[in-house]
mmCIF file with all atom_site columns, C-alpha atoms in Angstrom:
data_model
loop_
_atom_site.group_PDB
_atom_site.id
_atom_site.type_symbol
_atom_site.label_atom_id
_atom_site.label_alt_id
_atom_site.label_comp_id
_atom_site.label_asym_id
_atom_site.label_entity_id
_atom_site.label_seq_id
_atom_site.pdbx_PDB_ins_code
_atom_site.Cartn_x
_atom_site.Cartn_y
_atom_site.Cartn_z
_atom_site.occupancy
_atom_site.B_iso_or_equiv
_atom_site.pdbx_formal_charge
_atom_site.auth_seq_id
_atom_site.auth_comp_id
_atom_site.auth_asym_id
_atom_site.auth_atom_id
_atom_site.pdbx_PDB_model_num
ATOM 1   C CA . VAL A 1 1   ? 74.523 -44.007 -16.858 1.00 89.00 ? 1   VAL A CA 1
ATOM 2   C CA . ASN A 1 2   ? 74.251 -40.988 -14.624 1.00 90.00 ? 2   ASN A CA 1
ATOM 3   C CA . LEU A 1 3   ? 74.730 -40.147 -10.953 1.00 93.00 ? 3   LEU A CA 1
ATOM 4   C CA . ALA A 1 4   ? 72.701 -37.147 -9.783  1.00 95.00 ? 4   ALA A CA 1
ATOM 5   C CA . ILE A 1 5   ? 71.748 -35.515 -6.547  1.00 94.00 ? 5   ILE A CA 1
ATOM 6   C CA . LEU A 1 6   ? 68.951 -33.058 -5.625  1.00 94.00 ? 6   LEU A CA 1
ATOM 7   C CA . ASP A 1 7   ? 70.286 -29.427 -5.920  1.00 93.00 ? 7   ASP A CA 1
ATOM 8   C CA . GLY A 1 8   ? 67.424 -27.101 -4.456  1.00 89.00 ? 8   GLY A CA 1
ATOM 9   C CA . ASP A 1 9   ? 64.392 -27.909 -6.583  1.00 90.00 ? 9   ASP A CA 1
ATOM 10  C CA . ARG A 1 10  ? 66.519 -29.289 -9.437  1.00 93.00 ? 10  ARG A CA 1
ATOM 11  C CA . VAL A 1 11  ? 68.490 -32.484 -10.105 1.00 95.00 ? 11  VAL A CA 1
ATOM 12  C CA . LEU A 1 12  ? 72.293 -32.054 -10.754 1.00 92.00 ? 12  LEU A CA 1
ATOM 13  C CA . ASN A 1 13  ? 74.063 -34.656 -12.794 1.00 91.00 ? 13  ASN A CA 1
ATOM 14  C CA . LEU A 1 14  ? 77.523 -35.319 -11.206 1.00 89.00 ? 14  LEU A CA 1
ATOM 15  C CA . ASP A 1 15  ? 78.880 -37.952 -13.243 1.00 81.00 ? 15  ASP A CA 1
ATOM 16  C CA . GLN A 1 16  ? 78.083 -39.928 -16.341 1.00 77.00 ? 16  GLN A CA 1
ATOM 17  C CA . ILE A 1 17  ? 79.357 -43.125 -18.179 1.00 78.00 ? 17  ILE A CA 1
ATOM 18  C CA . THR A 1 18  ? 78.424 -43.390 -21.936 1.00 73.00 ? 18  THR A CA 1
ATOM 19  C CA . GLY A 1 19  ? 77.986 -46.671 -23.727 1.00 67.00 ? 19  GLY A CA 1
ATOM 20  C CA . PRO A 1 20  ? 79.995 -47.772 -26.752 1.00 62.00 ? 20  PRO A CA 1
ATOM 21  C CA . ARG A 1 21  ? 76.964 -47.248 -29.321 1.00 59.00 ? 21  ARG A CA 1
ATOM 22  C CA . SER A 1 22  ? 77.145 -44.882 -32.062 1.00 50.00 ? 22  SER A CA 1
ATOM 23  C CA . ILE A 1 23  ? 73.795 -43.202 -30.981 1.00 56.00 ? 23  ILE A CA 1
ATOM 24  C CA . VAL A 1 24  ? 74.311 -41.902 -27.475 1.00 55.00 ? 24  VAL A CA 1
ATOM 25  C CA . SER A 1 25  ? 72.956 -39.049 -25.371 1.00 57.00 ? 25  SER A CA 1
ATOM 26  C CA . MET A 1 26  ? 74.658 -35.835 -24.707 1.00 61.00 ? 26  MET A CA 1
ATOM 27  C CA . SER A 1 27  ? 76.763 -35.215 -21.571 1.00 65.00 ? 27  SER A CA 1
ATOM 28  C CA . TRP A 1 28  ? 74.535 -34.452 -18.615 1.00 63.00 ? 28  TRP A CA 1
ATOM 29  C CA . VAL A 1 29  ? 77.327 -33.577 -16.321 1.00 61.00 ? 29  VAL A CA 1
ATOM 30  C CA . GLY A 1 30  ? 76.907 -30.475 -14.608 1.00 62.00 ? 30  GLY A CA 1
ATOM 31  C CA . ARG A 1 31  ? 73.434 -30.016 -16.196 1.00 78.00 ? 31  ARG A CA 1
ATOM 32  C CA . ARG A 1 32  ? 70.593 -29.338 -13.850 1.00 77.00 ? 32  ARG A CA 1
ATOM 33  C CA . THR A 1 33  ? 66.991 -30.704 -14.995 1.00 85.00 ? 33  THR A CA 1
ATOM 34  C CA . PRO A 1 34  ? 63.500 -30.647 -13.420 1.00 92.00 ? 34  PRO A CA 1
ATOM 35  C CA . PHE A 1 35  ? 62.861 -33.138 -10.698 1.00 91.00 ? 35  PHE A CA 1
ATOM 36  C CA . HIS A 1 36  ? 59.388 -34.048 -11.881 1.00 95.00 ? 36  HIS A CA 1
ATOM 37  C CA . CYS A 1 37  ? 60.219 -35.462 -15.506 1.00 95.00 ? 37  CYS A CA 1
ATOM 38  C CA . THR A 1 38  ? 63.475 -37.064 -14.753 1.00 96.00 ? 38  THR A CA 1
ATOM 39  C CA . SER A 1 39  ? 64.040 -40.660 -13.378 1.00 97.00 ? 39  SER A CA 1
ATOM 40  C CA . ASN A 1 40  ? 66.702 -39.504 -11.112 1.00 96.00 ? 40  ASN A CA 1
ATOM 41  C CA . GLY A 1 41  ? 64.514 -36.721 -9.892  1.00 96.00 ? 41  GLY A CA 1
ATOM 42  C CA . LYS A 1 42  ? 61.546 -38.719 -9.178  1.00 98.00 ? 42  LYS A CA 1
ATOM 43  C CA . VAL A 1 43  ? 63.588 -41.095 -7.081  1.00 98.00 ? 43  VAL A CA 1
ATOM 44  C CA . LEU A 1 44  ? 65.195 -38.214 -5.362  1.00 97.00 ? 44  LEU A CA 1
ATOM 45  C CA . ALA A 1 45  ? 61.729 -36.655 -4.764  1.00 97.00 ? 45  ALA A CA 1
ATOM 46  C CA . ALA A 1 46  ? 60.145 -39.849 -3.626  1.00 97.00 ? 46  ALA A CA 1
ATOM 47  C CA . PHE A 1 47  ? 62.423 -40.436 -0.827  1.00 97.00 ? 47  PHE A CA 1
ATOM 48  C CA . LEU A 1 48  ? 62.207 -36.792 0.655   1.00 97.00 ? 48  LEU A CA 1
ATOM 49  C CA . SER A 1 49  ? 60.563 -36.127 3.756   1.00 96.00 ? 49  SER A CA 1
ATOM 50  C CA . GLU A 1 50  ? 56.776 -35.682 3.199   1.00 95.00 ? 50  GLU A CA 1
ATOM 51  C CA . ALA A 1 51  ? 56.967 -31.951 3.983   1.00 96.00 ? 51  ALA A CA 1
ATOM 52  C CA . GLU A 1 52  ? 59.894 -31.458 1.624   1.00 95.00 ? 52  GLU A CA 1
ATOM 53  C CA . ARG A 1 53  ? 58.303 -33.469 -0.997  1.00 96.00 ? 53  ARG A CA 1
ATOM 54  C CA . GLU A 1 54  ? 55.078 -31.295 -0.637  1.00 95.00 ? 54  GLU A CA 1
ATOM 55  C CA . ARG A 1 55  ? 57.192 -28.242 -0.856  1.00 94.00 ? 55  ARG A CA 1
ATOM 56  C CA . LEU A 1 56  ? 58.510 -29.510 -4.312  1.00 94.00 ? 56  LEU A CA 1
ATOM 57  C CA . LEU A 1 57  ? 55.109 -30.357 -5.559  1.00 95.00 ? 57  LEU A CA 1
ATOM 58  C CA . SER A 1 58  ? 53.524 -26.960 -4.393  1.00 93.00 ? 58  SER A CA 1
ATOM 59  C CA . SER A 1 59  ? 55.698 -24.958 -7.104  1.00 90.00 ? 59  SER A CA 1
ATOM 60  C CA . PRO A 1 60  ? 54.414 -25.086 -10.815 1.00 92.00 ? 60  PRO A CA 1
ATOM 61  C CA . LEU A 1 61  ? 55.475 -28.060 -12.756 1.00 94.00 ? 61  LEU A CA 1
ATOM 62  C CA . GLU A 1 62  ? 56.385 -27.179 -16.318 1.00 93.00 ? 62  GLU A CA 1
ATOM 63  C CA . ARG A 1 63  ? 55.557 -29.169 -19.330 1.00 96.00 ? 63  ARG A CA 1
ATOM 64  C CA . GLU A 1 64  ? 58.705 -30.418 -21.153 1.00 95.00 ? 64  GLU A CA 1
ATOM 65  C CA . THR A 1 65  ? 57.086 -32.820 -23.620 1.00 96.00 ? 65  THR A CA 1
ATOM 66  C CA . PRO A 1 66  ? 53.549 -33.955 -24.127 1.00 96.00 ? 66  PRO A CA 1
ATOM 67  C CA . ARG A 1 67  ? 54.055 -36.936 -21.750 1.00 96.00 ? 67  ARG A CA 1
ATOM 68  C CA . THR A 1 68  ? 55.469 -34.649 -18.834 1.00 97.00 ? 68  THR A CA 1
ATOM 69  C CA . ILE A 1 69  ? 53.231 -35.201 -15.621 1.00 96.00 ? 69  ILE A CA 1
ATOM 70  C CA . VAL A 1 70  ? 52.637 -31.762 -14.284 1.00 96.00 ? 70  VAL A CA 1
ATOM 71  C CA . ASP A 1 71  ? 49.356 -32.843 -12.327 1.00 95.00 ? 71  ASP A CA 1
ATOM 72  C CA . PRO A 1 72  ? 50.711 -32.723 -8.686  1.00 95.00 ? 72  PRO A CA 1
ATOM 73  C CA . VAL A 1 73  ? 48.076 -35.500 -7.616  1.00 95.00 ? 73  VAL A CA 1
ATOM 74  C CA . ARG A 1 74  ? 49.225 -37.719 -10.458 1.00 96.00 ? 74  ARG A CA 1
ATOM 75  C CA . LEU A 1 75  ? 52.798 -37.119 -9.776  1.00 96.00 ? 75  LEU A CA 1
ATOM 76  C CA . ARG A 1 76  ? 52.376 -37.691 -5.829  1.00 96.00 ? 76  ARG A CA 1
ATOM 77  C CA . ALA A 1 77  ? 50.737 -41.084 -6.735  1.00 97.00 ? 77  ALA A CA 1
ATOM 78  C CA . GLN A 1 78  ? 53.697 -41.890 -9.050  1.00 96.00 ? 78  GLN A CA 1
ATOM 79  C CA . LEU A 1 79  ? 56.344 -40.924 -6.075  1.00 97.00 ? 79  LEU A CA 1
ATOM 80  C CA . ALA A 1 80  ? 54.355 -43.322 -3.687  1.00 97.00 ? 80  ALA A CA 1
ATOM 81  C CA . GLU A 1 81  ? 54.847 -46.043 -6.471  1.00 97.00 ? 81  GLU A CA 1
ATOM 82  C CA . VAL A 1 82  ? 58.454 -45.302 -6.670  1.00 98.00 ? 82  VAL A CA 1
ATOM 83  C CA . ARG A 1 83  ? 58.915 -45.798 -2.937  1.00 97.00 ? 83  ARG A CA 1
ATOM 84  C CA . ALA A 1 84  ? 57.029 -49.000 -3.236  1.00 97.00 ? 84  ALA A CA 1
ATOM 85  C CA . LEU A 1 85  ? 58.930 -50.364 -6.142  1.00 96.00 ? 85  LEU A CA 1
ATOM 86  C CA . GLY A 1 86  ? 62.305 -48.882 -5.406  1.00 97.00 ? 86  GLY A CA 1
ATOM 87  C CA . TYR A 1 87  ? 62.857 -47.351 -8.778  1.00 98.00 ? 87  TYR A CA 1
ATOM 88  C CA . ALA A 1 88  ? 61.452 -44.526 -11.050 1.00 98.00 ? 88  ALA A CA 1
ATOM 89  C CA . GLN A 1 89  ? 60.827 -44.487 -14.790 1.00 97.00 ? 89  GLN A CA 1
ATOM 90  C CA . THR A 1 90  ? 60.231 -41.885 -17.313 1.00 96.00 ? 90  THR A CA 1
ATOM 91  C CA . VAL A 1 91  ? 58.921 -42.496 -20.773 1.00 97.00 ? 91  VAL A CA 1
ATOM 92  C CA . GLU A 1 92  ? 59.553 -39.196 -22.939 1.00 96.00 ? 92  GLU A CA 1
ATOM 93  C CA . GLU A 1 93  ? 58.951 -36.995 -20.255 1.00 96.00 ? 93  GLU A CA 1
ATOM 94  C CA . LEU A 1 94  ? 62.076 -34.815 -20.274 1.00 95.00 ? 94  LEU A CA 1
ATOM 95  C CA . GLU A 1 95  ? 62.602 -35.116 -24.147 1.00 92.00 ? 95  GLU A CA 1
ATOM 96  C CA . GLU A 1 96  ? 60.814 -36.903 -26.808 1.00 94.00 ? 96  GLU A CA 1
ATOM 97  C CA . GLY A 1 97  ? 62.372 -40.217 -27.726 1.00 93.00 ? 97  GLY A CA 1
ATOM 98  C CA . LEU A 1 98  ? 64.297 -40.569 -24.329 1.00 93.00 ? 98  LEU A CA 1
ATOM 99  C CA . ASN A 1 99  ? 63.493 -42.986 -21.720 1.00 96.00 ? 99  ASN A CA 1
ATOM 100 C CA . ALA A 1 100 ? 65.055 -43.560 -18.418 1.00 95.00 ? 100 ALA A CA 1
ATOM 101 C CA . VAL A 1 101 ? 65.063 -45.646 -15.184 1.00 98.00 ? 101 VAL A CA 1
ATOM 102 C CA . ALA A 1 102 ? 66.714 -44.741 -11.775 1.00 98.00 ? 102 ALA A CA 1
ATOM 103 C CA . ALA A 1 103 ? 67.145 -46.255 -8.371  1.00 98.00 ? 103 ALA A CA 1
ATOM 104 C CA . PRO A 1 104 ? 68.298 -44.729 -5.111  1.00 98.00 ? 104 PRO A CA 1
ATOM 105 C CA . VAL A 1 105 ? 71.769 -44.590 -3.596  1.00 97.00 ? 105 VAL A CA 1
ATOM 106 C CA . ARG A 1 106 ? 71.722 -44.566 0.218   1.00 97.00 ? 106 ARG A CA 1
ATOM 107 C CA . ARG A 1 107 ? 74.311 -43.707 2.950   1.00 95.00 ? 107 ARG A CA 1
ATOM 108 C CA . VAL A 1 108 ? 75.006 -45.662 5.722   1.00 95.00 ? 108 VAL A CA 1
ATOM 109 C CA . ASP A 1 109 ? 71.901 -44.542 7.849   1.00 94.00 ? 109 ASP A CA 1
ATOM 110 C CA . GLY A 1 110 ? 69.650 -45.506 4.729   1.00 94.00 ? 110 GLY A CA 1
ATOM 111 C CA . GLU A 1 111 ? 69.066 -41.905 3.710   1.00 95.00 ? 111 GLU A CA 1
ATOM 112 C CA . VAL A 1 112 ? 68.814 -41.529 0.027   1.00 97.00 ? 112 VAL A CA 1
ATOM 113 C CA . ILE A 1 113 ? 71.426 -39.108 -1.061  1.00 96.00 ? 113 ILE A CA 1
ATOM 114 C CA . ALA A 1 114 ? 71.869 -39.715 -4.699  1.00 97.00 ? 114 ALA A CA 1
ATOM 115 C CA . ALA A 1 115 ? 70.337 -41.605 -7.712  1.00 97.00 ? 115 ALA A CA 1
ATOM 116 C CA . VAL A 1 116 ? 71.701 -43.626 -10.540 1.00 97.00 ? 116 VAL A CA 1
ATOM 117 C CA . SER A 1 117 ? 69.908 -43.823 -13.722 1.00 96.00 ? 117 SER A CA 1
ATOM 118 C CA . VAL A 1 118 ? 70.211 -45.423 -17.217 1.00 94.00 ? 118 VAL A CA 1
ATOM 119 C CA . ALA A 1 119 ? 68.868 -43.423 -20.087 1.00 91.00 ? 119 ALA A CA 1
ATOM 120 C CA . GLY A 1 120 ? 68.704 -44.084 -23.679 1.00 90.00 ? 120 GLY A CA 1
ATOM 121 C CA . PRO A 1 121 ? 66.723 -43.663 -26.975 1.00 91.00 ? 121 PRO A CA 1
ATOM 122 C CA . ALA A 1 122 ? 62.979 -44.967 -26.836 1.00 93.00 ? 122 ALA A CA 1
ATOM 123 C CA . PHE A 1 123 ? 63.804 -47.253 -29.599 1.00 92.00 ? 123 PHE A CA 1
ATOM 124 C CA . ARG A 1 124 ? 66.419 -48.887 -27.523 1.00 89.00 ? 124 ARG A CA 1
ATOM 125 C CA . MET A 1 125 ? 64.951 -48.689 -24.003 1.00 92.00 ? 125 MET A CA 1
ATOM 126 C CA . ARG A 1 126 ? 61.124 -49.641 -24.927 1.00 94.00 ? 126 ARG A CA 1
ATOM 127 C CA . PRO A 1 127 ? 58.617 -48.918 -21.932 1.00 93.00 ? 127 PRO A CA 1
ATOM 128 C CA . GLY A 1 128 ? 58.150 -52.808 -21.473 1.00 94.00 ? 128 GLY A CA 1
ATOM 129 C CA . GLU A 1 129 ? 61.731 -53.515 -21.190 1.00 95.00 ? 129 GLU A CA 1
ATOM 130 C CA . LEU A 1 130 ? 62.114 -50.675 -18.285 1.00 96.00 ? 130 LEU A CA 1
ATOM 131 C CA . PRO A 1 131 ? 61.278 -52.965 -15.259 1.00 95.00 ? 131 PRO A CA 1
ATOM 132 C CA . GLY A 1 132 ? 64.209 -55.305 -16.379 1.00 95.00 ? 132 GLY A CA 1
ATOM 133 C CA . ILE A 1 133 ? 66.446 -52.349 -16.921 1.00 95.00 ? 133 ILE A CA 1
ATOM 134 C CA . ALA A 1 134 ? 65.279 -51.230 -13.461 1.00 97.00 ? 134 ALA A CA 1
ATOM 135 C CA . ARG A 1 135 ? 66.163 -54.422 -11.729 1.00 97.00 ? 135 ARG A CA 1
ATOM 136 C CA . ILE A 1 136 ? 69.811 -54.213 -13.076 1.00 96.00 ? 136 ILE A CA 1
ATOM 137 C CA . THR A 1 137 ? 69.929 -50.440 -12.023 1.00 97.00 ? 137 THR A CA 1
ATOM 138 C CA . MET A 1 138 ? 68.693 -51.263 -8.638  1.00 97.00 ? 138 MET A CA 1
ATOM 139 C CA . ASP A 1 139 ? 71.485 -53.810 -8.108  1.00 96.00 ? 139 ASP A CA 1
ATOM 140 C CA . ALA A 1 140 ? 73.992 -51.211 -9.249  1.00 95.00 ? 140 ALA A CA 1
ATOM 141 C CA . ALA A 1 141 ? 72.589 -48.636 -6.888  1.00 96.00 ? 141 ALA A CA 1
ATOM 142 C CA . ALA A 1 142 ? 72.497 -51.096 -4.049  1.00 96.00 ? 142 ALA A CA 1
ATOM 143 C CA . ALA A 1 143 ? 76.177 -51.945 -4.841  1.00 95.00 ? 143 ALA A CA 1
ATOM 144 C CA . VAL A 1 144 ? 77.244 -48.144 -4.547  1.00 94.00 ? 144 VAL A CA 1
ATOM 145 C CA . SER A 1 145 ? 75.200 -48.017 -1.330  1.00 96.00 ? 145 SER A CA 1
ATOM 146 C CA . ARG A 1 146 ? 77.002 -50.875 0.101   1.00 95.00 ? 146 ARG A CA 1
ATOM 147 C CA . ARG A 1 147 ? 80.374 -49.266 -0.633  1.00 93.00 ? 147 ARG A CA 1
ATOM 148 C CA . MET A 1 148 ? 79.145 -46.281 1.319   1.00 90.00 ? 148 MET A CA 1
ATOM 149 C CA . GLY A 1 149 ? 78.421 -48.477 4.368   1.00 91.00 ? 149 GLY A CA 1
ATOM 150 C CA . TYR A 1 150 ? 74.671 -48.899 3.843   1.00 93.00 ? 150 TYR A CA 1
ATOM 151 C CA . ALA A 1 151 ? 73.605 -52.588 4.939   1.00 87.00 ? 151 ALA A CA 1
ATOM 152 C CA . GLU A 1 152 ? 70.159 -53.254 3.977   1.00 78.00 ? 152 GLU A CA 1
ATOM 153 C CA . ARG A 1 153 ? 67.828 -54.561 6.744   1.00 67.00 ? 153 ARG A CA 1
ATOM 154 C CA . ARG A 1 154 ? 65.665 -57.564 5.636   1.00 57.00 ? 154 ARG A CA 1
ATOM 155 C CA . GLN A 1 155 ? 62.371 -58.284 7.327   1.00 46.00 ? 155 GLN A CA 1
ATOM 156 C CA . SER A 1 156 ? 62.302 -61.689 9.325   1.00 44.00 ? 156 SER A CA 1
ATOM 157 C CA . VAL A 1 157 ? 60.087 -64.293 8.240   1.00 50.00 ? 157 VAL A CA 1
ATOM 158 C CA . GLY A 1 158 ? 57.635 -65.519 10.742  1.00 49.00 ? 158 GLY A CA 1
ATOM 159 C CA . GLY A 1 159 ? 58.914 -62.883 13.269  1.00 47.00 ? 159 GLY A CA 1
ATOM 160 C CA . ARG A 1 160 ? 62.125 -64.533 13.808  1.00 42.00 ? 160 ARG A CA 1
#
């Protein structure tokens, strides 16, 4: 589990908690990664202003693996989906054999200021299981957001 922020055009991993399994990923703390091929980065980019998002998408996007999305049109559509679903996922986009999901952390005014992600080996986090892991991740990110003073505003039913 990682906590990350956007630092310029890259994602900066601030903290990490590793699981008890014998096969774990390396420490990501302090590491900067591309925004376009990480679940944290996709969450952070998705919730930027349109102008900031377009600025990020205007730079060349490097291919890290055969699955990395480097087409700005395709990535733009994926970021819109992230906003609609409330989470991002990556399937072997940063590193082969590594999958991840992430959800936004909001401050009191609702602005997304960080992302929480869960990453692991592809054999443990299969693509079909990612939406379920994402729900748990979204719950964790919402709990962090509430501790920071954010109160989700729900739509009323029937205009009430």
